[in-house]
Short mmCIF file of C-alpha atoms and ligand atoms in Angstrom, two decimals:
data_model
loop_
_atom_site.label_atom_id
_atom_site.label_comp_id
_atom_site.label_asym_id
_atom_site.label_seq_id
_atom_site.Cartn_x
_atom_site.Cartn_y
_atom_site.Cartn_z
CA UNK A 1 233.44 145.34 4.73
CA UNK A 2 235.96 147.59 6.08
CA UNK A 3 237.86 149.65 3.38
CA UNK A 4 241.61 149.54 3.03
CA UNK A 5 243.31 152.85 2.26
CA UNK A 6 246.76 153.40 1.09
CA UNK A 7 247.50 156.41 3.31
CA UNK A 8 245.39 157.41 6.27
CA UNK A 9 246.09 160.67 8.21
CA UNK A 10 244.64 161.10 11.66
CA UNK A 11 243.73 164.53 12.47
CA UNK A 12 242.62 167.48 10.18
CA UNK A 13 244.59 170.28 11.72
CA UNK A 14 247.55 172.18 10.02
CA UNK A 15 249.80 169.15 10.11
CA UNK A 16 247.10 166.75 8.76
CA UNK A 17 245.70 168.87 5.88
CA UNK A 18 249.15 170.08 4.73
CA UNK A 19 250.36 166.50 4.66
CA UNK A 20 247.41 165.42 2.63
CA UNK A 21 247.95 168.34 0.21
CA UNK A 22 251.79 167.62 -0.13
CA UNK A 23 251.05 163.97 -0.72
CA UNK A 24 248.46 165.05 -3.47
CA UNK A 25 251.26 167.13 -5.12
CA UNK A 26 253.36 164.05 -5.45
CA UNK A 27 250.49 162.01 -6.81
CA UNK A 28 249.69 160.06 -3.55
CA UNK A 29 246.01 159.99 -2.44
CA UNK A 30 245.14 160.05 1.32
CA UNK A 31 242.17 160.04 3.59
CA UNK A 32 242.15 162.50 6.49
CA UNK A 33 240.10 161.36 9.48
CA UNK A 34 239.06 164.16 11.74
CA UNK A 35 237.22 163.77 15.12
CA UNK A 36 235.41 167.02 15.02
CA UNK A 37 232.38 167.80 12.76
CA UNK A 38 234.13 170.48 10.87
CA UNK A 39 237.55 172.10 10.55
CA UNK A 40 238.53 173.18 14.09
CA UNK A 41 240.51 176.35 14.40
CA UNK A 42 241.39 176.71 18.17
CA UNK A 43 243.31 179.87 18.99
CA UNK A 44 242.16 182.26 16.39
CA UNK A 45 245.34 183.01 14.61
CA UNK A 46 249.08 182.23 14.52
CA UNK A 47 252.19 183.85 13.16
CA UNK A 48 253.85 182.17 10.13
CA UNK A 49 257.60 182.69 9.71
CA UNK A 50 259.64 182.25 6.50
CA UNK A 51 260.02 178.42 6.96
CA UNK A 52 256.28 178.05 7.03
CA UNK A 53 255.85 180.31 3.95
CA UNK A 54 258.42 178.19 2.04
CA UNK A 55 256.60 175.05 2.79
CA UNK A 56 253.16 176.55 1.79
CA UNK A 57 254.74 177.69 -1.39
CA UNK A 58 256.02 174.21 -2.11
CA UNK A 59 252.50 172.71 -1.63
CA UNK A 60 250.92 175.50 -3.71
CA UNK A 61 248.99 177.36 -0.97
CA UNK A 62 250.94 180.48 -0.12
CA UNK A 63 249.70 182.47 -3.05
CA UNK A 64 246.14 182.22 -1.62
CA UNK A 65 247.20 183.77 1.67
CA UNK A 66 249.84 186.37 0.91
CA UNK A 67 247.46 188.78 -0.61
CA UNK A 68 245.33 188.74 2.49
CA UNK A 69 247.96 189.32 5.00
CA UNK A 70 250.93 191.78 4.99
CA UNK A 71 254.35 191.30 6.56
CA UNK A 72 255.64 192.61 9.91
CA UNK A 73 258.85 194.60 10.08
CA UNK A 74 259.65 194.61 13.68
CA UNK A 75 258.86 193.43 17.17
CA UNK A 76 258.96 195.87 20.10
CA UNK A 77 259.57 194.28 23.54
CA UNK A 78 258.82 196.44 26.60
CA UNK A 79 259.96 195.22 30.03
CA UNK A 80 257.13 196.38 32.35
CA UNK A 81 259.34 195.92 35.46
CA UNK A 82 262.41 198.01 34.43
CA UNK A 83 260.98 200.18 31.57
CA UNK A 84 263.67 198.72 29.24
CA UNK A 85 262.76 198.64 25.54
CA UNK A 86 264.30 196.50 22.79
CA UNK A 87 263.45 196.35 19.14
CA UNK A 88 263.80 193.21 17.07
CA UNK A 89 263.93 193.57 13.23
CA UNK A 90 262.32 191.09 10.94
CA UNK A 91 263.96 192.61 7.98
CA UNK A 92 267.43 191.32 8.41
CA UNK A 93 269.32 188.35 6.84
CA UNK A 94 267.11 185.25 6.06
CA UNK A 95 263.86 186.74 7.52
CA UNK A 96 263.97 189.27 4.72
CA UNK A 97 263.93 186.54 2.08
CA UNK A 98 260.94 184.79 0.78
CA UNK A 99 257.47 185.79 2.09
CA UNK A 100 258.43 187.41 5.54
CA UNK A 101 256.59 186.99 8.81
CA UNK A 102 252.86 187.21 8.78
CA UNK A 103 249.95 186.46 11.11
CA UNK A 104 247.02 184.61 9.62
CA UNK A 105 243.61 183.42 10.67
CA UNK A 106 243.90 179.66 11.59
CA UNK A 107 240.45 179.14 9.97
CA UNK A 108 241.58 180.66 6.72
CA UNK A 109 244.79 178.65 6.57
CA UNK A 110 242.89 175.34 7.21
CA UNK A 111 240.35 176.25 4.57
CA UNK A 112 243.06 177.14 2.11
CA UNK A 113 244.62 173.83 2.68
CA UNK A 114 241.31 171.92 2.57
CA UNK A 115 240.25 173.59 -0.60
CA UNK A 116 243.18 171.80 -2.37
CA UNK A 117 241.78 168.39 -1.55
CA UNK A 118 238.88 166.49 -3.20
CA UNK A 119 235.64 166.88 -1.30
CA UNK A 120 235.70 163.31 -0.05
CA UNK A 121 239.35 163.45 1.31
CA UNK A 122 238.52 164.65 4.66
CA UNK A 123 236.08 162.55 6.75
CA UNK A 124 234.64 164.37 9.78
CA UNK A 125 233.24 162.89 13.14
CA UNK A 126 235.95 160.19 12.98
CA UNK A 127 237.60 159.86 16.28
CA UNK A 128 240.50 157.27 16.35
CA UNK A 129 240.33 155.13 19.55
CA UNK A 130 242.95 152.30 18.81
CA UNK A 131 245.30 150.93 16.41
CA UNK A 132 246.21 147.35 15.63
CA UNK A 133 249.02 146.07 13.47
CA UNK A 134 249.18 142.79 11.57
CA UNK A 135 250.97 141.19 8.63
CA UNK A 136 248.63 140.36 5.71
CA UNK A 137 250.08 138.61 2.64
CA UNK A 138 253.66 139.58 3.77
CA UNK A 139 252.78 143.31 4.28
CA UNK A 140 252.29 145.25 7.31
CA UNK A 141 248.57 146.62 7.62
CA UNK A 142 247.11 148.75 10.30
CA UNK A 143 243.51 148.47 11.53
CA UNK A 144 242.20 151.78 12.90
CA UNK A 145 239.15 151.58 15.15
CA UNK A 146 236.89 154.65 15.62
CA UNK A 147 234.65 155.89 18.40
CA UNK A 148 231.54 154.91 16.48
CA UNK A 149 232.88 151.30 16.14
CA UNK A 150 233.82 151.41 12.52
CA UNK A 151 237.12 150.41 11.43
CA UNK A 152 239.41 151.31 8.51
CA UNK A 153 242.64 149.39 7.25
CA UNK A 154 245.64 151.25 5.89
CA UNK A 155 249.11 150.59 4.61
CA UNK A 156 250.49 153.78 6.07
CA UNK A 157 249.13 155.86 9.00
CA UNK A 158 250.32 159.36 9.71
CA UNK A 159 249.25 160.59 13.16
CA UNK A 160 248.59 164.35 12.95
CA UNK A 161 246.30 164.16 15.89
CA UNK A 162 247.88 166.83 18.08
CA UNK A 163 249.33 167.00 21.52
CA UNK A 164 247.24 164.14 23.10
CA UNK A 165 247.89 161.84 20.03
CA UNK A 166 246.53 158.42 20.07
CA UNK A 167 249.18 157.47 17.50
CA UNK A 168 252.11 158.70 19.39
CA UNK A 169 250.74 156.77 22.37
CA UNK A 170 250.50 153.69 20.20
CA UNK A 171 254.14 154.22 19.11
CA UNK A 172 255.26 154.40 22.45
CA UNK A 173 256.32 158.02 22.71
CA UNK A 174 256.07 159.28 26.25
CA UNK A 175 253.35 161.55 27.23
CA UNK A 176 253.93 165.31 26.71
CA UNK A 177 254.52 167.20 29.97
CA UNK A 178 253.27 170.50 31.29
CA UNK A 179 255.83 173.48 31.20
CA UNK A 180 254.34 174.96 34.38
CA UNK A 181 253.16 177.81 32.13
CA UNK A 182 249.65 178.50 30.58
CA UNK A 183 248.58 180.63 27.58
CA UNK A 184 245.31 182.73 26.90
CA UNK A 185 244.81 183.67 23.31
CA UNK A 186 242.09 185.35 21.23
CA UNK A 187 241.38 187.79 18.47
CA UNK A 188 240.20 191.19 19.21
CA UNK A 189 237.89 193.11 16.68
CA UNK A 190 237.73 196.80 16.01
CA UNK A 191 235.12 197.50 13.40
CA UNK A 192 236.25 201.01 12.90
CA UNK A 193 240.01 199.98 12.77
CA UNK A 194 242.45 199.35 15.66
CA UNK A 195 245.01 202.08 14.68
CA UNK A 196 248.11 199.90 15.42
CA UNK A 197 251.07 199.80 13.22
CA UNK A 198 251.91 196.61 11.45
CA UNK A 199 254.57 195.61 14.18
CA UNK A 200 254.38 193.13 16.99
CA UNK A 201 254.17 194.53 20.48
CA UNK A 202 255.42 192.45 23.48
CA UNK A 203 255.17 193.08 27.07
CA UNK A 204 257.38 191.07 29.70
CA UNK A 205 256.62 191.21 33.33
CA UNK A 206 257.24 189.07 36.37
CA UNK A 207 256.09 185.46 35.36
CA UNK A 208 254.17 186.79 32.43
CA UNK A 209 254.68 187.62 28.76
CA UNK A 210 251.96 189.29 26.62
CA UNK A 211 251.60 190.43 23.09
CA UNK A 212 249.62 192.16 20.41
CA UNK A 213 249.94 190.92 16.81
CA UNK A 214 248.05 192.83 14.14
CA UNK A 215 246.15 190.44 11.61
CA UNK A 216 244.83 193.20 9.32
CA UNK A 217 243.44 196.80 10.04
CA UNK A 218 240.49 195.65 12.08
CA UNK A 219 241.68 192.50 13.90
CA UNK A 220 244.46 191.86 16.31
CA UNK A 221 245.58 188.56 17.98
CA UNK A 222 246.43 188.90 21.59
CA UNK A 223 248.02 186.46 23.98
CA UNK A 224 249.41 186.15 27.45
CA UNK A 225 251.61 183.25 28.72
CA UNK A 226 251.88 183.12 32.47
CA UNK A 227 252.96 180.81 35.27
CA UNK A 228 250.28 178.40 35.65
CA UNK A 229 247.59 179.00 38.25
CA UNK A 230 245.82 176.41 40.52
CA UNK A 231 243.65 174.10 38.38
CA UNK A 232 240.33 175.19 39.88
CA UNK A 233 241.09 178.74 38.59
CA UNK A 234 242.28 177.49 35.12
CA UNK A 235 239.29 175.22 34.92
CA UNK A 236 237.11 178.27 34.14
CA UNK A 237 236.01 178.11 30.49
CA UNK A 238 233.44 180.84 30.18
CA UNK A 239 235.15 183.37 27.92
CA UNK A 240 233.84 186.56 29.82
CA UNK A 241 235.23 185.25 33.09
CA UNK A 242 238.69 184.55 31.36
CA UNK A 243 238.50 188.04 29.97
CA UNK A 244 237.68 189.71 33.27
CA UNK A 245 240.50 187.59 35.04
CA UNK A 246 243.09 188.93 32.52
CA UNK A 247 241.80 192.53 32.87
CA UNK A 248 241.36 192.63 36.52
CA UNK A 249 244.05 190.42 37.53
CA UNK A 250 246.76 189.00 35.25
CA UNK A 251 247.16 192.14 33.21
CA UNK A 252 246.99 194.51 36.07
CA UNK A 253 249.43 197.35 35.56
CA UNK A 254 249.74 196.29 31.85
CA UNK A 255 249.68 199.46 29.35
CA UNK A 256 246.04 200.70 28.65
CA UNK A 257 246.39 199.63 24.98
CA UNK A 258 246.76 196.02 25.93
CA UNK A 259 243.72 196.21 28.19
CA UNK A 260 241.70 197.78 25.64
CA UNK A 261 242.56 195.09 23.08
CA UNK A 262 241.57 192.49 25.53
CA UNK A 263 238.23 194.33 26.00
CA UNK A 264 237.63 193.86 22.28
CA UNK A 265 237.84 190.23 22.29
CA UNK A 266 235.75 188.04 20.00
CA UNK A 267 234.69 185.50 22.67
CA UNK A 268 234.27 182.74 20.08
CA UNK A 269 238.07 182.86 19.46
CA UNK A 270 239.25 182.81 23.08
CA UNK A 271 241.16 179.76 24.52
CA UNK A 272 243.13 179.07 27.68
CA UNK A 273 245.28 176.06 28.18
CA UNK A 274 248.47 174.87 29.87
CA UNK A 275 251.45 174.83 27.67
CA UNK A 276 252.68 171.23 26.93
CA UNK A 277 255.89 169.83 25.50
CA UNK A 278 257.71 166.61 24.66
CA UNK A 279 261.15 166.13 26.13
CA UNK A 280 263.54 166.57 23.12
CA UNK A 281 265.47 163.46 24.05
CA UNK A 282 262.27 161.39 23.48
CA UNK A 283 262.32 162.39 19.90
CA UNK A 284 266.05 161.55 19.61
CA UNK A 285 265.93 158.17 21.18
CA UNK A 286 262.15 157.32 21.43
CA UNK A 287 259.94 155.27 18.93
CA UNK A 288 258.86 157.86 16.37
CA UNK A 289 257.87 155.48 13.77
CA UNK A 290 256.99 151.73 13.78
CA UNK A 291 256.58 150.03 10.32
CA UNK A 292 254.42 152.34 8.18
CA UNK A 293 253.16 154.28 11.14
CA UNK A 294 254.47 157.66 12.16
CA UNK A 295 253.50 161.11 13.58
CA UNK A 296 253.79 164.80 12.42
CA UNK A 297 253.05 168.23 13.85
CA UNK A 298 252.24 168.37 17.53
CA UNK A 299 251.63 164.67 17.59
CA UNK A 300 255.42 164.38 17.20
CA UNK A 301 256.78 167.53 18.45
CA UNK A 302 254.54 169.50 20.90
CA UNK A 303 256.32 172.59 21.95
CA UNK A 304 255.69 175.70 23.87
CA UNK A 305 254.69 178.57 21.55
CA UNK A 306 257.71 180.84 22.46
CA UNK A 307 259.39 180.88 19.02
CA UNK A 308 255.98 180.56 17.16
CA UNK A 309 257.19 177.41 15.53
CA UNK A 310 254.73 174.64 16.24
CA UNK A 311 252.60 175.28 13.19
CA UNK A 312 255.51 176.31 10.96
CA UNK A 313 257.46 172.92 11.72
CA UNK A 314 254.12 171.02 11.15
CA UNK A 315 254.12 172.51 7.72
CA UNK A 316 257.75 171.61 7.07
CA UNK A 317 256.91 168.02 8.22
CA UNK A 318 254.34 167.72 5.48
CA UNK A 319 256.76 168.79 2.73
CA UNK A 320 259.56 166.40 3.98
CA UNK A 321 257.32 163.40 4.55
CA UNK A 322 255.76 163.76 1.07
CA UNK A 323 259.30 164.15 -0.55
CA UNK A 324 260.42 160.80 1.10
CA UNK A 325 257.25 159.00 -0.02
CA UNK A 326 257.49 160.33 -3.56
CA UNK A 327 261.08 158.92 -3.92
CA UNK A 328 260.10 155.56 -2.38
CA UNK A 329 259.16 152.38 -4.08
CA UNK A 330 255.49 152.41 -3.08
CA UNK A 331 254.66 149.01 -4.47
CA UNK A 332 255.66 147.23 -1.26
CA UNK A 333 255.36 148.03 2.53
CA UNK A 334 259.21 147.97 2.71
CA UNK A 335 259.34 150.99 0.34
CA UNK A 336 256.92 152.88 2.60
CA UNK A 337 258.66 151.87 5.81
CA UNK A 338 262.01 153.13 4.30
CA UNK A 339 260.47 156.47 3.47
CA UNK A 340 258.97 156.90 6.95
CA UNK A 341 262.29 156.02 8.49
CA UNK A 342 264.13 158.59 6.34
CA UNK A 343 261.50 161.08 7.17
CA UNK A 344 261.86 160.64 10.81
CA UNK A 345 265.72 160.67 10.66
CA UNK A 346 265.56 164.06 8.79
CA UNK A 347 263.20 165.62 11.15
CA UNK A 348 264.14 164.60 14.64
CA UNK A 349 267.31 166.57 15.27
CA UNK A 350 265.70 169.70 14.09
CA UNK A 351 262.44 169.50 15.92
CA UNK A 352 264.08 168.28 19.21
CA UNK A 353 266.29 171.48 18.88
CA UNK A 354 263.37 173.74 18.37
CA UNK A 355 261.41 172.19 21.34
CA UNK A 356 264.52 172.99 23.46
CA UNK A 357 264.88 176.43 22.09
CA UNK A 358 261.28 177.33 22.59
CA UNK A 359 261.30 176.11 26.19
CA UNK A 360 264.37 178.06 27.14
CA UNK A 361 262.98 181.10 25.18
CA UNK A 362 259.78 181.05 27.08
CA UNK A 363 261.30 180.31 30.43
CA UNK A 364 263.84 183.26 30.05
CA UNK A 365 261.32 185.72 28.56
CA UNK A 366 258.84 185.24 31.35
CA UNK A 367 261.65 185.85 33.84
CA UNK A 368 262.17 182.18 35.12
CA UNK A 369 259.93 180.19 37.48
CA UNK A 370 260.40 180.01 41.21
CA UNK A 371 262.54 182.22 43.41
CA UNK A 372 266.13 181.16 42.18
CA UNK A 373 264.71 180.59 38.67
CA UNK A 374 263.28 184.04 38.78
CA UNK A 375 266.59 185.72 39.77
CA UNK A 376 268.57 183.91 37.12
CA UNK A 377 265.77 184.17 34.49
CA UNK A 378 265.37 187.96 35.06
CA UNK A 379 269.02 188.57 34.84
CA UNK A 380 269.48 186.54 31.67
CA UNK A 381 266.46 188.17 30.03
CA UNK A 382 267.30 191.69 30.94
CA UNK A 383 270.93 191.58 30.15
CA UNK A 384 271.77 188.92 27.79
CA UNK A 385 268.69 187.26 26.03
CA UNK A 386 267.29 189.89 23.65
CA UNK A 387 270.66 191.39 22.95
CA UNK A 388 272.57 188.02 22.06
CA UNK A 389 270.29 184.99 22.15
CA UNK A 390 267.00 185.72 20.76
CA UNK A 391 268.16 186.58 17.31
CA UNK A 392 270.04 183.32 17.09
CA UNK A 393 267.01 181.38 18.17
CA UNK A 394 264.82 183.16 15.57
CA UNK A 395 267.20 181.86 12.78
CA UNK A 396 265.34 178.56 13.04
CA UNK A 397 262.69 180.19 11.18
CA UNK A 398 264.84 180.75 8.19
CA UNK A 399 264.99 177.04 7.38
CA UNK A 400 264.21 175.74 3.88
CA UNK A 401 262.48 172.34 3.96
CA UNK A 402 263.09 171.84 0.29
CA UNK A 403 261.19 171.10 -2.77
CA UNK A 404 258.76 168.38 -4.09
CA UNK A 405 259.89 166.97 -7.49
CA UNK A 406 257.39 164.75 -8.99
CA UNK A 407 253.69 164.07 -9.54
CA UNK A 408 251.89 167.35 -9.98
CA UNK A 409 254.70 169.71 -8.89
C1 FAD B 1 249.22 179.77 22.71
C2 FAD B 1 249.73 179.29 21.57
C3 FAD B 1 250.30 180.16 20.51
C4 FAD B 1 250.75 179.50 19.31
N1 FAD B 1 251.33 180.31 18.30
C5 FAD B 1 251.78 179.83 17.27
C6 FAD B 1 252.40 180.70 16.21
O1 FAD B 1 252.21 181.88 16.38
N2 FAD B 1 252.97 180.07 15.10
C7 FAD B 1 253.02 178.67 14.97
O2 FAD B 1 253.61 178.22 13.88
N3 FAD B 1 252.44 177.93 15.85
C8 FAD B 1 251.94 178.39 17.08
N4 FAD B 1 251.49 177.66 17.94
C9 FAD B 1 251.58 176.11 17.85
C10 FAD B 1 250.40 175.65 16.87
O3 FAD B 1 249.12 176.01 17.33
C11 FAD B 1 250.52 174.09 16.78
O4 FAD B 1 251.67 173.55 16.66
C12 FAD B 1 249.64 173.65 15.40
O5 FAD B 1 248.32 173.95 15.61
C13 FAD B 1 249.76 172.09 15.43
O6 FAD B 1 249.10 171.66 14.43
P1 FAD B 1 248.71 170.05 14.37
O7 FAD B 1 247.81 169.97 13.17
O8 FAD B 1 249.88 169.29 14.52
O9 FAD B 1 247.63 169.94 15.69
P2 FAD B 1 246.31 170.35 16.03
O10 FAD B 1 246.14 171.81 15.55
O11 FAD B 1 246.05 170.18 17.48
O12 FAD B 1 245.40 169.53 15.10
C14 FAD B 1 245.20 168.28 15.51
C15 FAD B 1 243.87 167.78 14.90
O13 FAD B 1 243.66 166.39 15.13
C16 FAD B 1 242.29 166.13 15.68
N5 FAD B 1 242.34 164.94 16.41
C17 FAD B 1 242.80 164.86 17.74
N6 FAD B 1 242.70 163.52 18.14
C18 FAD B 1 241.98 162.85 17.26
C19 FAD B 1 241.53 161.50 17.23
N7 FAD B 1 241.71 160.64 18.16
N8 FAD B 1 240.94 161.08 16.07
C20 FAD B 1 240.87 162.12 14.96
N9 FAD B 1 241.19 163.34 15.05
C21 FAD B 1 241.82 163.82 16.02
C22 FAD B 1 241.87 167.54 16.36
O14 FAD B 1 240.54 167.59 16.38
C23 FAD B 1 242.67 168.51 15.37
O15 FAD B 1 241.81 168.89 14.43
C24 FAD B 1 250.85 178.08 19.19
C25 FAD B 1 250.36 177.30 20.17
C26 FAD B 1 249.85 177.86 21.20
C27 FAD B 1 249.34 176.96 22.36
#
């Protein structure tokens, strides 16, 4: 007989695991269903800003990570076309508060989250295929069908199943769109030390933006976002071919230290994908919840990575959702429905704004797309953006998503 769970979370990435941990903190048990056979950490590393660290502190995970990773003070941005140089400080105003800005290994973050859960709270090799909703004894129940033919019933379903979310599709949210840009990213390893300061280096060029982000003394995260190439080129998946394409083509003319970092890539961490986002207005007017089903993380708000906020806002989602569920009357499906509605109402304006800010930031930093876009984009980037706009956009990362106030907290 199929089991009936109170809360099912689809997807065991940052959003799914953080949501399960946040719910556990308020005394709500959940089951995470993940399609992979183990925790999946595509992309190697990510930068977490103060908003993410606040959320991690609230769910009791930050302390495990802060001793492993130190903070950044600055970002250095070099315009390779004009030679202009700008310095962005991470030690001003709200960015100085809390736990700062740090890059972490994705795998370490996922493991730190998963360790907080009982061993049977995450079920692997469980790929959701479809959802059916029905009313049983006056309560709304969802039946989830998986690729292997099994089914699970749940009172509450939280789709944390990433950009191509089955749950978002079922809700009726529009399919995320391509931004016209793609990103390559990986970790580079220097067994004898890389010798870089603990600052972020960024290089902007015509249609490209690249960066080097130290993780520790021996490892660096590097990335390049660029105007998308024809699909037959971007379908290459062999890490060595991608690395050669960067060195010989996309990063031609880049500083030798960037090329050297790319040469030290750990091939198992390399990924290359088009950058997708959801139109912000779809979150404002679209169906982000139905009954006791909703979405969080990239499933709700896929965004381009230009403000480094996708993972950070997924962690915020987890805390906000758990707070609303904790304060609801969970004895009836009406209580859960109200909690989910309140969660969506609290989140959608913020995340819609961040999607728009990220897109704008990426478009401008990369110097626009197309001929006219290029002229306008480069002018804005070189004369206005870093001086006046970027610091304001980065303020989104000073956000405090609040506390959890019951259960184990
Ligand atoms: C180039 C790049 C750089 C980035 N840099 C940063 C950064 O510096 N800082 C930052 O905060 N964010 C960054 N991001 C964004 C960040 O990676 C994402 O926002 C974050 O990983 C979202 O987490 P998630 O759990 O919502 O989704 P995902 O990480 O995609 O996890 C979804 C999970 O659901 C599972 N799943 C999918 N479908 C199903 C299904 N049908 N059934 C069951 N399971 C399923 C997947 O296997 C996966 O484990 C970056 C993104 C890119 C592309």
